[in-house]
Tab-separated table of C-alpha atoms in Angstrom:
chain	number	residue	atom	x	y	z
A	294	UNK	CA	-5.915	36.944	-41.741
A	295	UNK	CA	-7.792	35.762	-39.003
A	296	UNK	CA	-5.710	33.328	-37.591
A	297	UNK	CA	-2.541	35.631	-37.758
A	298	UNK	CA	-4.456	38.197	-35.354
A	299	UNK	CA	-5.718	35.314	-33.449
A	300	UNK	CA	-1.664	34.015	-33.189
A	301	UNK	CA	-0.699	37.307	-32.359
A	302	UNK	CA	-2.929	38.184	-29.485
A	303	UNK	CA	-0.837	39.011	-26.492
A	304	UNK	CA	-1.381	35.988	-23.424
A	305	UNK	CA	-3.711	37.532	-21.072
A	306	UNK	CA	-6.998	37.389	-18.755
A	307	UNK	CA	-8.835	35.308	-21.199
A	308	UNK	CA	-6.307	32.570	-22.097
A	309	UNK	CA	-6.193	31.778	-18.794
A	310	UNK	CA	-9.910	31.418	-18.008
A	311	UNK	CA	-10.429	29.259	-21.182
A	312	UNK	CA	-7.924	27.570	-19.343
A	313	UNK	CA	-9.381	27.553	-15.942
A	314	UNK	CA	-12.818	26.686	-17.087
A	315	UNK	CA	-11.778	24.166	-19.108
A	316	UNK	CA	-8.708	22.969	-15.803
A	317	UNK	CA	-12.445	23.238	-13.581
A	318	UNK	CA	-13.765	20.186	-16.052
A	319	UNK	CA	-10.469	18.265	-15.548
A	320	UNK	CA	-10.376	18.224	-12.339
A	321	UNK	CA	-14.140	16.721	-12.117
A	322	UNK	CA	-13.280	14.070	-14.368
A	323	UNK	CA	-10.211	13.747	-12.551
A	324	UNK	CA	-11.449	13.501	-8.808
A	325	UNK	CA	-14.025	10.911	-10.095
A	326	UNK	CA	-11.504	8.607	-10.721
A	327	UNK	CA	-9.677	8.878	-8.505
A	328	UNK	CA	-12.900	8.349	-5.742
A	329	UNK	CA	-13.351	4.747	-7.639
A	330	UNK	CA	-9.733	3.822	-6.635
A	331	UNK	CA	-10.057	4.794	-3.539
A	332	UNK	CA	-14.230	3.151	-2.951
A	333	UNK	CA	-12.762	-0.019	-4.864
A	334	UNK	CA	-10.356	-1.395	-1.207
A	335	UNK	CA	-13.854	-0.542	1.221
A	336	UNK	CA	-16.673	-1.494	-1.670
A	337	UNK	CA	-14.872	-5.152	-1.856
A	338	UNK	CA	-14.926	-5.767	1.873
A	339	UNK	CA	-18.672	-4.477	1.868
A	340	UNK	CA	-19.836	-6.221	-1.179
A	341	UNK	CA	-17.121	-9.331	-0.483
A	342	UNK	CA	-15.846	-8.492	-4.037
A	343	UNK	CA	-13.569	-10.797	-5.927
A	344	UNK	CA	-10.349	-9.376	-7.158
A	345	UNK	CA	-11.703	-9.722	-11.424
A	346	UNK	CA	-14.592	-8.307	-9.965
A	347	UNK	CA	-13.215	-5.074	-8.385
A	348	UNK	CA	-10.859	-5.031	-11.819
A	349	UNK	CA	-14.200	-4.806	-14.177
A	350	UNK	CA	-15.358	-1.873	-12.163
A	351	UNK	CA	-12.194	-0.029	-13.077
A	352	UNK	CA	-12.398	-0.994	-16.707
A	353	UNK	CA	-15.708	-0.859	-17.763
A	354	UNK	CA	-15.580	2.888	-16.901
A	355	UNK	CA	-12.908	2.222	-19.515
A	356	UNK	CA	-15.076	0.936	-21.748
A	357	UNK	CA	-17.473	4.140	-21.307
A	358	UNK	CA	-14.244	6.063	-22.305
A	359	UNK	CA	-13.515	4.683	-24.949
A	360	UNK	CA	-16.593	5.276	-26.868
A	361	UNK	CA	-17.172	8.391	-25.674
A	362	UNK	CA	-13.577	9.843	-26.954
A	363	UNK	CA	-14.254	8.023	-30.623
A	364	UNK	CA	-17.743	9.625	-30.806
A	365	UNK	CA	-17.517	12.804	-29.026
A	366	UNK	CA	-13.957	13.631	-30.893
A	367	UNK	CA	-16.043	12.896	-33.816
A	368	UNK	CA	-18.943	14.921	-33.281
A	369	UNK	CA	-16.966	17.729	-31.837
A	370	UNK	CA	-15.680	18.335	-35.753
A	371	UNK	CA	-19.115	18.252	-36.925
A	372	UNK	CA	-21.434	20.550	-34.128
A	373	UNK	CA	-18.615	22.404	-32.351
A	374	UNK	CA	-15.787	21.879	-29.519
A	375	UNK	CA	-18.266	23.738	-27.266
A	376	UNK	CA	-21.167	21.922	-27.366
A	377	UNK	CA	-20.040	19.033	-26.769
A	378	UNK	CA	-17.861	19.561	-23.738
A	379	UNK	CA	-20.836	20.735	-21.833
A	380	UNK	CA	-23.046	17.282	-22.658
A	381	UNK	CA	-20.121	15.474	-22.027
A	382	UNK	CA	-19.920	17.516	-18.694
A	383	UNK	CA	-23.873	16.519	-17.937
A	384	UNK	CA	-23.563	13.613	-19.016
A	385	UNK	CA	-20.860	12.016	-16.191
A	386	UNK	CA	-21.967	14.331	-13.524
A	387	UNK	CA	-25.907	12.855	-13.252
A	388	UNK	CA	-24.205	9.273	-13.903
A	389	UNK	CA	-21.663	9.994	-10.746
A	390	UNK	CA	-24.415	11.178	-8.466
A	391	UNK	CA	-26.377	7.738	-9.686
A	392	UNK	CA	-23.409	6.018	-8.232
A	393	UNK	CA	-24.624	7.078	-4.995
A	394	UNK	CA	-28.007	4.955	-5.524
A	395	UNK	CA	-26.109	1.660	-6.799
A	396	UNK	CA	-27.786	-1.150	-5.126
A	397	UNK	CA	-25.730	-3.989	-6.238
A	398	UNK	CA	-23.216	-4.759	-8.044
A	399	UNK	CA	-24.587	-4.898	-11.452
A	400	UNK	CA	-26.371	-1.528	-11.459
A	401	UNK	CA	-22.694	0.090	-10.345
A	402	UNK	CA	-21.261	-1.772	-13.787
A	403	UNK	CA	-24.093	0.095	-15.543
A	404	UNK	CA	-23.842	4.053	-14.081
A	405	UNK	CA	-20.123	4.093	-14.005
A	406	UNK	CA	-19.958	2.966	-17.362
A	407	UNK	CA	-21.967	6.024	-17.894
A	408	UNK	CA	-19.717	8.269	-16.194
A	409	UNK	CA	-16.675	6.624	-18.729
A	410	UNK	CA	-18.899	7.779	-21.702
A	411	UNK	CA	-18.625	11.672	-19.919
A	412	UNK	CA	-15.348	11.203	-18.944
A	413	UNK	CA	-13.750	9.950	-22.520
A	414	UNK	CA	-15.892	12.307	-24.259
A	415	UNK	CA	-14.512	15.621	-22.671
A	416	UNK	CA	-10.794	14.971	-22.173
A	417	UNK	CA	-9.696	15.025	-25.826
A	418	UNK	CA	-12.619	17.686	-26.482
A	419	UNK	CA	-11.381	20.260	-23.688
A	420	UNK	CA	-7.587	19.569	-25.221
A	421	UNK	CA	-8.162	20.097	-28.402
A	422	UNK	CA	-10.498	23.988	-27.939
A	423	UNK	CA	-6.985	24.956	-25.731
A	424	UNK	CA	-4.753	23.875	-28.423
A	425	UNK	CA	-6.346	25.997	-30.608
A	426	UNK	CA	-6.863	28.668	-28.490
A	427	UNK	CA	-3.141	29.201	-27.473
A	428	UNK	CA	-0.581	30.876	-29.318
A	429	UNK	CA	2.337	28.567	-30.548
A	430	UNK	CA	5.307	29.866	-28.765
A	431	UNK	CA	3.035	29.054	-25.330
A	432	UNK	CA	0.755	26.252	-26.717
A	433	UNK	CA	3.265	23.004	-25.107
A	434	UNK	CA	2.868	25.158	-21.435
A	435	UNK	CA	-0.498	25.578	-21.451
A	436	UNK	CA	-1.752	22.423	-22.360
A	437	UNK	CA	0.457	20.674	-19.588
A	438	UNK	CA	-0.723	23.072	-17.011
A	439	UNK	CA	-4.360	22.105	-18.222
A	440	UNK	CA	-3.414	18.073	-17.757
A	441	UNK	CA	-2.165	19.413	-13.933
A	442	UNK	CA	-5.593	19.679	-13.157
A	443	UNK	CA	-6.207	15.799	-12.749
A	444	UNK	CA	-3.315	16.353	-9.974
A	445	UNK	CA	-5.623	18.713	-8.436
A	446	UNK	CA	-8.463	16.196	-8.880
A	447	UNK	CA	-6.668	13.384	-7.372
A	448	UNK	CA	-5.708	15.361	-4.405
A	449	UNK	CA	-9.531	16.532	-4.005
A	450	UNK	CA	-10.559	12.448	-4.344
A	451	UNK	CA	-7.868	12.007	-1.524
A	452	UNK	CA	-8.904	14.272	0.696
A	453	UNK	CA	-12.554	12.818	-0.006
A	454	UNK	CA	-11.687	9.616	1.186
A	455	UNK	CA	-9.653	10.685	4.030
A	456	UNK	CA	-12.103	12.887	5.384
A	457	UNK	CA	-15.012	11.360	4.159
A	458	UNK	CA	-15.137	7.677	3.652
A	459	UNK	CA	-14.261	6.364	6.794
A	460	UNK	CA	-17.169	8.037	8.373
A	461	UNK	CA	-19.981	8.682	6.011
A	462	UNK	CA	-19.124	5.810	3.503
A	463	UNK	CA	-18.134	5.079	0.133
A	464	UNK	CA	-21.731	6.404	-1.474
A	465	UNK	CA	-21.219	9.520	0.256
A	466	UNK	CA	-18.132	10.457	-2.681
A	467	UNK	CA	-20.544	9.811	-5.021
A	468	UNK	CA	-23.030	12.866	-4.152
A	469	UNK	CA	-19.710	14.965	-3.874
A	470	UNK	CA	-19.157	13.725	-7.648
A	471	UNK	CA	-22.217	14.686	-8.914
A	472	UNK	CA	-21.432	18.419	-8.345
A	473	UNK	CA	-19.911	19.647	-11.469
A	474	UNK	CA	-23.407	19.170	-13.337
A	475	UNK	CA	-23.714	22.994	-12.036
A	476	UNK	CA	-20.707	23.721	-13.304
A	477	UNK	CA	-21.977	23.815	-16.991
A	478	UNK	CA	-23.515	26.643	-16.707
A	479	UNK	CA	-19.782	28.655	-16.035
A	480	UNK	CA	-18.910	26.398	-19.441
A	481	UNK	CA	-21.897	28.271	-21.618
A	482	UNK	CA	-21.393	31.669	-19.868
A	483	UNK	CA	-17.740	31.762	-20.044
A	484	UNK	CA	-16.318	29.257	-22.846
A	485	UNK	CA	-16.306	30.298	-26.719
A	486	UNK	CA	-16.285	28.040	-29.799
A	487	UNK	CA	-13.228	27.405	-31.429
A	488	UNK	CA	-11.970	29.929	-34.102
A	489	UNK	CA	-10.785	27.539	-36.209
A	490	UNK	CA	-13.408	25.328	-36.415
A	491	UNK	CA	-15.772	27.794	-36.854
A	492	UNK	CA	-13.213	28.789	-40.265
A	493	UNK	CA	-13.424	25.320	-41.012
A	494	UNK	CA	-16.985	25.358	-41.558
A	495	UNK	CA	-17.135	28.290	-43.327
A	496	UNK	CA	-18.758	30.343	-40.477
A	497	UNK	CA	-16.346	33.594	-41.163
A	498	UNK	CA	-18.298	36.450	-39.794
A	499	UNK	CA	-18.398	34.502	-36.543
A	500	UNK	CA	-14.757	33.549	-36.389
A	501	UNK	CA	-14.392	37.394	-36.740
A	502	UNK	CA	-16.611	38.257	-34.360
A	503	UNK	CA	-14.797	36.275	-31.502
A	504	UNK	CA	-11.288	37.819	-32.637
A	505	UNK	CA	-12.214	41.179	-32.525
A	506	UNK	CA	-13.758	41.079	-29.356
A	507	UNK	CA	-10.613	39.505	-27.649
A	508	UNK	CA	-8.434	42.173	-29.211
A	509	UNK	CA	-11.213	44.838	-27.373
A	510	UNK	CA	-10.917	42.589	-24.363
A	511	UNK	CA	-6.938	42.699	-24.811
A	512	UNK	CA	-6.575	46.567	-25.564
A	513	UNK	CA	-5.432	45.755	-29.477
A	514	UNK	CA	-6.120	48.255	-32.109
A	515	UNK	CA	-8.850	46.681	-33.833
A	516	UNK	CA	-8.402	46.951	-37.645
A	517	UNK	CA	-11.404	46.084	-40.181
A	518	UNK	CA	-10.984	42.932	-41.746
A	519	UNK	CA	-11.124	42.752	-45.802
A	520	UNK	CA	-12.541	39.968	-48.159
A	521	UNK	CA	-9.363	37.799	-48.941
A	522	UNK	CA	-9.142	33.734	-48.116
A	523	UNK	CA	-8.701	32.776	-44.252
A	524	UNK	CA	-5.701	30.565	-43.825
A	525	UNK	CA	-8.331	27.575	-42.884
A	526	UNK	CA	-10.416	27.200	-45.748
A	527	UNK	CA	-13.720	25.397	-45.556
A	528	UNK	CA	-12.993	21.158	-46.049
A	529	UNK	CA	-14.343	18.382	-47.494
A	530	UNK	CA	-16.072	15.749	-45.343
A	531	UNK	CA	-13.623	13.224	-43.264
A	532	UNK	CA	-13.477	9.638	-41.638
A	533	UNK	CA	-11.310	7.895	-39.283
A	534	UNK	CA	-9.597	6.072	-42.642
A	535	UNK	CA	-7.917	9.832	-43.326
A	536	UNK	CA	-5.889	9.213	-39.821
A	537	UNK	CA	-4.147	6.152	-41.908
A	538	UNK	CA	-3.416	7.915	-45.160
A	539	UNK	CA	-0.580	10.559	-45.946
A	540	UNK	CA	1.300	12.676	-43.910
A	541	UNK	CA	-1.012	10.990	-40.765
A	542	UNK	CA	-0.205	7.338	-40.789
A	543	UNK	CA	2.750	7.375	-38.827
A	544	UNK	CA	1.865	9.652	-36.660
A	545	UNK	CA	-1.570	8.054	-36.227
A	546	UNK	CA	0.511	4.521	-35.723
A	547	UNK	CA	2.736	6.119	-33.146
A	548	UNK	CA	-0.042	7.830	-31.571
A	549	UNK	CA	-2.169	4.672	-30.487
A	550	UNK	CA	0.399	2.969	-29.639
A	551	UNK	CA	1.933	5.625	-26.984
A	552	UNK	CA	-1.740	6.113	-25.908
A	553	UNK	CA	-2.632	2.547	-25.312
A	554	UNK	CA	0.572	2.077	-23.389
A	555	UNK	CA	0.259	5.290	-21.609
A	556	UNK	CA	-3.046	4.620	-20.336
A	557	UNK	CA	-2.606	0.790	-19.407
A	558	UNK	CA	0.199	1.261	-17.194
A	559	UNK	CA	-1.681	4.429	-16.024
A	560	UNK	CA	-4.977	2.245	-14.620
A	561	UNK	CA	-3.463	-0.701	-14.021
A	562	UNK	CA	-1.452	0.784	-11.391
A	563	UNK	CA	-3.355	3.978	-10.268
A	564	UNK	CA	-6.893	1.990	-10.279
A	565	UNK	CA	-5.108	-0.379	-7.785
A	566	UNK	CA	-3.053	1.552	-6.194
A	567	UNK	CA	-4.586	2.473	-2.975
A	568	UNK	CA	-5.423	-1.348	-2.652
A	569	UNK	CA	-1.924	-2.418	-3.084
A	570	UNK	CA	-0.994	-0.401	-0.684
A	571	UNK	CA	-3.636	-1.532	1.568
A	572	UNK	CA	-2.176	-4.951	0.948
A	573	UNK	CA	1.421	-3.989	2.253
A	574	UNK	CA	-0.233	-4.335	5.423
A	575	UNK	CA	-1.447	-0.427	6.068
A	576	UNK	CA	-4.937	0.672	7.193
A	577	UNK	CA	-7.411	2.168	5.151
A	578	UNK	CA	-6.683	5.650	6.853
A	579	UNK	CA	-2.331	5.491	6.502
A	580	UNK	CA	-3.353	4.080	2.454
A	581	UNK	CA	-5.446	7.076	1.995
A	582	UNK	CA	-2.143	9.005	3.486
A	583	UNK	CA	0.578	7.943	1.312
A	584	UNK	CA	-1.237	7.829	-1.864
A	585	UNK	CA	-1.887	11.302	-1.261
A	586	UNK	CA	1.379	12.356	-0.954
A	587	UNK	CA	2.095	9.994	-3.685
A	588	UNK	CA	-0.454	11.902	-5.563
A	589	UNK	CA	1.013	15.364	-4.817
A	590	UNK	CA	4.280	14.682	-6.406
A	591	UNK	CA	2.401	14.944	-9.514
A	592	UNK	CA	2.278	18.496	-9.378
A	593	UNK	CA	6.207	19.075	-9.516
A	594	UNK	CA	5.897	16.604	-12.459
A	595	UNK	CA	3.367	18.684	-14.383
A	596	UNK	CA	5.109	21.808	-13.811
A	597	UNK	CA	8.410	20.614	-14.740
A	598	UNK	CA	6.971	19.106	-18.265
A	599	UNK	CA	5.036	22.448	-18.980
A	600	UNK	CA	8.846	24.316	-18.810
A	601	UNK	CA	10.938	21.370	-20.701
A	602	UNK	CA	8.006	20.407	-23.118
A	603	UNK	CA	8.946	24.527	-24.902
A	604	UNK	CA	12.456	24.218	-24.279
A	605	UNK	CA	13.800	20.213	-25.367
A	606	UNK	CA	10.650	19.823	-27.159
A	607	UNK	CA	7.712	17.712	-26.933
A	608	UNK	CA	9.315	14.117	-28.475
A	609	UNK	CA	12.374	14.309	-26.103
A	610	UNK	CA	10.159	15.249	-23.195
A	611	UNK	CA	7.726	12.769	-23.478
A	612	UNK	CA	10.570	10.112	-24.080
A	613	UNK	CA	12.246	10.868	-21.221
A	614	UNK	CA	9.028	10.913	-19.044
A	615	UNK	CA	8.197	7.707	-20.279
A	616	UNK	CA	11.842	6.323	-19.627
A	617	UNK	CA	11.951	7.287	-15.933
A	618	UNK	CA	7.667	6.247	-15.039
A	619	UNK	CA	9.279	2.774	-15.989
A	620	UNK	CA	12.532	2.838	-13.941
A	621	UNK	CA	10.693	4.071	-11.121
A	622	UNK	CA	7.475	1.311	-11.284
A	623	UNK	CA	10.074	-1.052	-11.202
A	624	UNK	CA	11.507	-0.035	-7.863
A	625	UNK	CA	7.757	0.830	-6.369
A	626	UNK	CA	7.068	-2.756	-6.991
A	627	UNK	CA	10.310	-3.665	-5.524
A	628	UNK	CA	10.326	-1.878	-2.151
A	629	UNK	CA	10.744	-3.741	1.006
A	630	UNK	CA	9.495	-0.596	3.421
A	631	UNK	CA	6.909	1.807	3.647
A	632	UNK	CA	9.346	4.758	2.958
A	633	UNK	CA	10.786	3.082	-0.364
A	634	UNK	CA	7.373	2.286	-1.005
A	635	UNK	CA	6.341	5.648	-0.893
A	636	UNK	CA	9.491	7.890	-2.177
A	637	UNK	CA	9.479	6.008	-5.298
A	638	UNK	CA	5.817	6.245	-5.871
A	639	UNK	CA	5.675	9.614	-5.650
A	640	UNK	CA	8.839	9.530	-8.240
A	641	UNK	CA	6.702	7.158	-10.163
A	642	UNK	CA	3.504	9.711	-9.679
A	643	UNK	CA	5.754	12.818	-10.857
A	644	UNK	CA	6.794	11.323	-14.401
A	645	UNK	CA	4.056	9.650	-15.317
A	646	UNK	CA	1.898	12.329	-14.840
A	647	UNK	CA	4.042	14.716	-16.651
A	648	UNK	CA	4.224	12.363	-19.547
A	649	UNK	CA	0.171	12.736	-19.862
A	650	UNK	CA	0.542	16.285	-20.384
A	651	UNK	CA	3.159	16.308	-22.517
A	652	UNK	CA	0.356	13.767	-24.509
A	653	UNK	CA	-2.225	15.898	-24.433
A	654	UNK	CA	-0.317	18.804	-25.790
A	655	UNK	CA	1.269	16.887	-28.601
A	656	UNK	CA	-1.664	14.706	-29.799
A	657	UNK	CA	-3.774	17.840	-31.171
A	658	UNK	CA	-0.588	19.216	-32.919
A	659	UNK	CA	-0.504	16.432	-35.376
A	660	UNK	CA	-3.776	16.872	-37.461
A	661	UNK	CA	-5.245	19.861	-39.086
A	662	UNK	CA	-8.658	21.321	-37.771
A	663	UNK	CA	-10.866	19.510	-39.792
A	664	UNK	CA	-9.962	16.032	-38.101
A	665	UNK	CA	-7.977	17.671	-34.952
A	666	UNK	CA	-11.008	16.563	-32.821
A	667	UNK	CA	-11.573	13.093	-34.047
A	668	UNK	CA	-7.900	12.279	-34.696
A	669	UNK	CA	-7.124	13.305	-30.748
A	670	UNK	CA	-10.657	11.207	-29.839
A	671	UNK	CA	-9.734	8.003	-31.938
A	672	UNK	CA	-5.758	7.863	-30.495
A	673	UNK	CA	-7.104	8.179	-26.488
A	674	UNK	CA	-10.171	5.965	-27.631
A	675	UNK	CA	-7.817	3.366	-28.871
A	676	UNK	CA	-6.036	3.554	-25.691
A	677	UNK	CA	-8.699	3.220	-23.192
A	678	UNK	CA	-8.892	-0.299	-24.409
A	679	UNK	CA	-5.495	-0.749	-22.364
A	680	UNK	CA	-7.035	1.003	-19.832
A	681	UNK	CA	-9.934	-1.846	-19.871
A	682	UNK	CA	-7.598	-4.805	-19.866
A	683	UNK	CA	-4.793	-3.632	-17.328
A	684	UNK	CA	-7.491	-3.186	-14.342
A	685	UNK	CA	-9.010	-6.544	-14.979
A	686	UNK	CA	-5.173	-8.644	-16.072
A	687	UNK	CA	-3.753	-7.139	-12.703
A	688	UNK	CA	-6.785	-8.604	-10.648
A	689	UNK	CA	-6.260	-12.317	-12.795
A	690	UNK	CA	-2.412	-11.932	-11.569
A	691	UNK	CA	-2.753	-11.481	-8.053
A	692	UNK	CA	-5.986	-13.738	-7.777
A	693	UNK	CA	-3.073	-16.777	-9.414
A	694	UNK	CA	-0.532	-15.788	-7.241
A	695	UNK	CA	2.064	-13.316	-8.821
A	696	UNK	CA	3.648	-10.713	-6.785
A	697	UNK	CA	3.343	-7.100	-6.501
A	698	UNK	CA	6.590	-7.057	-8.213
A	699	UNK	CA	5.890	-9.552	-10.657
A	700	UNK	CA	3.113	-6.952	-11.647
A	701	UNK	CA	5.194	-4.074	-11.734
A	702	UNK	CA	8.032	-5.900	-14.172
A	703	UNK	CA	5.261	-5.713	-16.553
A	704	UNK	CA	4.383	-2.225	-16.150
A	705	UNK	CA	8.005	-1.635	-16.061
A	706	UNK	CA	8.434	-2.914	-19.654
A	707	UNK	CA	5.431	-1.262	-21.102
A	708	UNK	CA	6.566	2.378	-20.196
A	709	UNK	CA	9.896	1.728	-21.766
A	710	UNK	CA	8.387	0.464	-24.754
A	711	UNK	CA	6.229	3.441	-25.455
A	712	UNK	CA	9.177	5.595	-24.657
A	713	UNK	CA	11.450	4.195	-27.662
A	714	UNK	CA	8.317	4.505	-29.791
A	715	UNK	CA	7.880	7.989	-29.425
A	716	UNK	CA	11.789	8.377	-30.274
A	717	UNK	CA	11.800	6.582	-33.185
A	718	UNK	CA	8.230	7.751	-35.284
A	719	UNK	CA	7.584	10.938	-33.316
A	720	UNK	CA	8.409	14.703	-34.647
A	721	UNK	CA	8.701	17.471	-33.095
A	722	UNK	CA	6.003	20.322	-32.553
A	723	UNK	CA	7.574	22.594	-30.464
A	724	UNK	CA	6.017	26.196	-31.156
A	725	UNK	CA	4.707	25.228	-34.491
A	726	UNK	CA	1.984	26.550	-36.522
A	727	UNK	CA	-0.839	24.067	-36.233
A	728	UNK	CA	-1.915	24.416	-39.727
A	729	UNK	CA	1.576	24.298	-41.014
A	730	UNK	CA	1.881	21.292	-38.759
A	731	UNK	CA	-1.257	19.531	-40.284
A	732	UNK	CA	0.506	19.840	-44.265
A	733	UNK	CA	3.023	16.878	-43.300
């Protein structure tokens, strides 16, 4: 069987280039978000931005997001995992370096609602080829060290705006952001399509092809395949109303909900973040310094979640992630100094972080290959709507008067929630079959 030989491949060189090409593209999408959070506190003093204004530049990136995961995830079932990481890729990287050529406010709604589209569209995408690249018993690690790459991003966007900002300006992050257009060429040279979904289409000989020349690559003995029925078999055509039917609605239900939560306390406080900070009474230079060291505690966080999320499991992992980003957003919106301020966001930083990998590795695990794609794309589209409304609702706050820590009560609350609904609808995945997964 194909997918036995493709299980039983020994982790090597090329396992970890999928997953450093694939890291590369996370870490793009990754420092590009993180330069908007940290243009957003010197664009409003430029521009004289209102607070709802500098919260609709954060979400309507959001917006872009959204539609891209929905139709990307989509698409990716239907022309290939491949393909459409690399337009996804293009896509945000010419919209990032248009950025740089915003002339007012209105044109910077339009091109970074571009670079959501790119963005949305290659998260899931780049998730879901590693998933089914990676053999079970290592699947949970590598997919968390793949999510460590937004760290790496963040830290990049820091040192951007460190370096950078304060003496070139904001546009001058932009151009930097436009770089990983080149970078689609390593995607095409470098990158394979998915086995699976190339069995799901019927597309045998090539799903073949690609095993046998990792086992050459690997050193296995190569034996000839015979005739008999691959473990994927070729399926009927899908929608988005299979994701709410039979063994999938649950999952499905607790899926949006945990990525909706996850991703509105996520841009709610990391879109704002450096300007909160910046409202504590810090310069632009010491905000850009202890969000960076806020931002590499996330590292530690990642790491930790790629050893626990094959040992305790993905369900109790994620839970307890979830629990401890809300403990500790409570007390960052609660500190009275610049050291408790910054201790317990980098404790803040280290969970929630963790919790996104341990997200991206279990989303993919609950549907089969034929809807894999679109059922990860449809769950992080769903969330970036909280992603759109926490941006803009924190701005509204603020702008009427509530306190950093009136903010933070809220955020508080939402992490917890999430975490009890992953304990009581989630199951565990931990080095499972994906296809025996997929059957319920």
């Amino acid at each position: 069987m194909i997918l036995d030989r493709l299980e039983a491949l020994p982790v090597g060189r090329f396992h970890y280039k999928l997953l450093g090409v694939t890291g590369l593209g996370w870490l793009f999408d990754s420092m590009d978000t993180g330069l908007i959070a940290f243009i957003l506190p010197v664009l409003a003093k430029e521009w004289q931005l209102a607070p709802g204004q500098m919260g609709l530049i954060g979400s309507i990136g959001l917006i872009g997001m959204a539609l891209g995961a929905v139709i990307s995830g989509t698409v990716a079932d239907h022309i290939g995992r491949k393909k459409v990481f690399t337009i996804t890729v293009l896509l945000y990287s010419i919209a990032t370096g248009l950025c740089a050529l915003a002339w007012d406010y209105t044109s910077l709604l339009i091109f970074r609602f571009l670079v959501g589209f790119g963005l949305g569209g290659e998260l899931p995408v780049a998730a879901t080829l590693v998933s089914e690249y990676a053999p079970a018993r290592v699947r949970g690690r590598f997919i968390v060290l793949l999510e460590s790459f937004w760290a790496l991003g963040w830290i990049v966007a820091a040192c951007i705006a460190y370096v950078l900002i304060p003496v070139y300006g904001w546009r001058i992050a932009f151009v930097i952001g436009a770089v990983p257009a080149l970078y689609t060429f390593l995607i095409r040279m470098h990158m394979p399509e998915s086995v699976r979904y190339l069995l799901s289409k019927g597309r045998v000989e090539e799903a073949r092809q690609i095993v046998v020349k990792l086992e050459t690559m690997m050193h296995v003995p190569v034996q000839p395949f015979t005739d008999e029925t691959e473990s994927v078999p070729v399926n009927e055509p899908v929608s988005v109303t299979t994701l709410w039917r039979k063994p999938f609605l649950t999952r499905t239900i607790m899926l949006w909900l945990v990525w909706f939560g996850i991703i509105y306390s996520y841009y709610g406080i990391f879109m704002w973040l450096p300007s909160l900070v910046f409202q504590q009474g810090f310069t632009v230079v010491k905000t850009f310094e202890y969000v960076l060291v806020m931002t590499l505690a996330q590292l530690p966080g990642y790491y930790c979640a790629a050893w626990l999320v094959d040992k305790i499991g993905r369900k109790y992992t994620l839970s307890i992630f979830l629990l401890c980003s809300g403990i500790a957003s409570y007390f960052f919106g609660h500190s009275t100094s610049a050291t408790m301020l910054m201790v317990w966001g980098a404790i803040m930083s280290f969970f929630n972080l963790g919790a996104w990998g341990v997200l991206y590795t279990y989303t993919p695990e609950m549907y089969p290959t034929s809807i894999r794609a679109l059922g990860s794309g449809w769950a992080a589209g769903f969330g970036r709507f909280g992603g759109m409304a926490a941006p803009i609702l924190v701005g509204i706050m603020l702008s009427r008067g509530f306190s950093i820590g009136g903010v933070f009560y809220m955020f508080a609350f939402v992490f917890i929630a999430v975490s009890a609904i992953v304990m009581g609808l989630g199951i565990e995945s931990k080095q499972k079959d994906l296809e025996s997964l997929s059957k319920g």
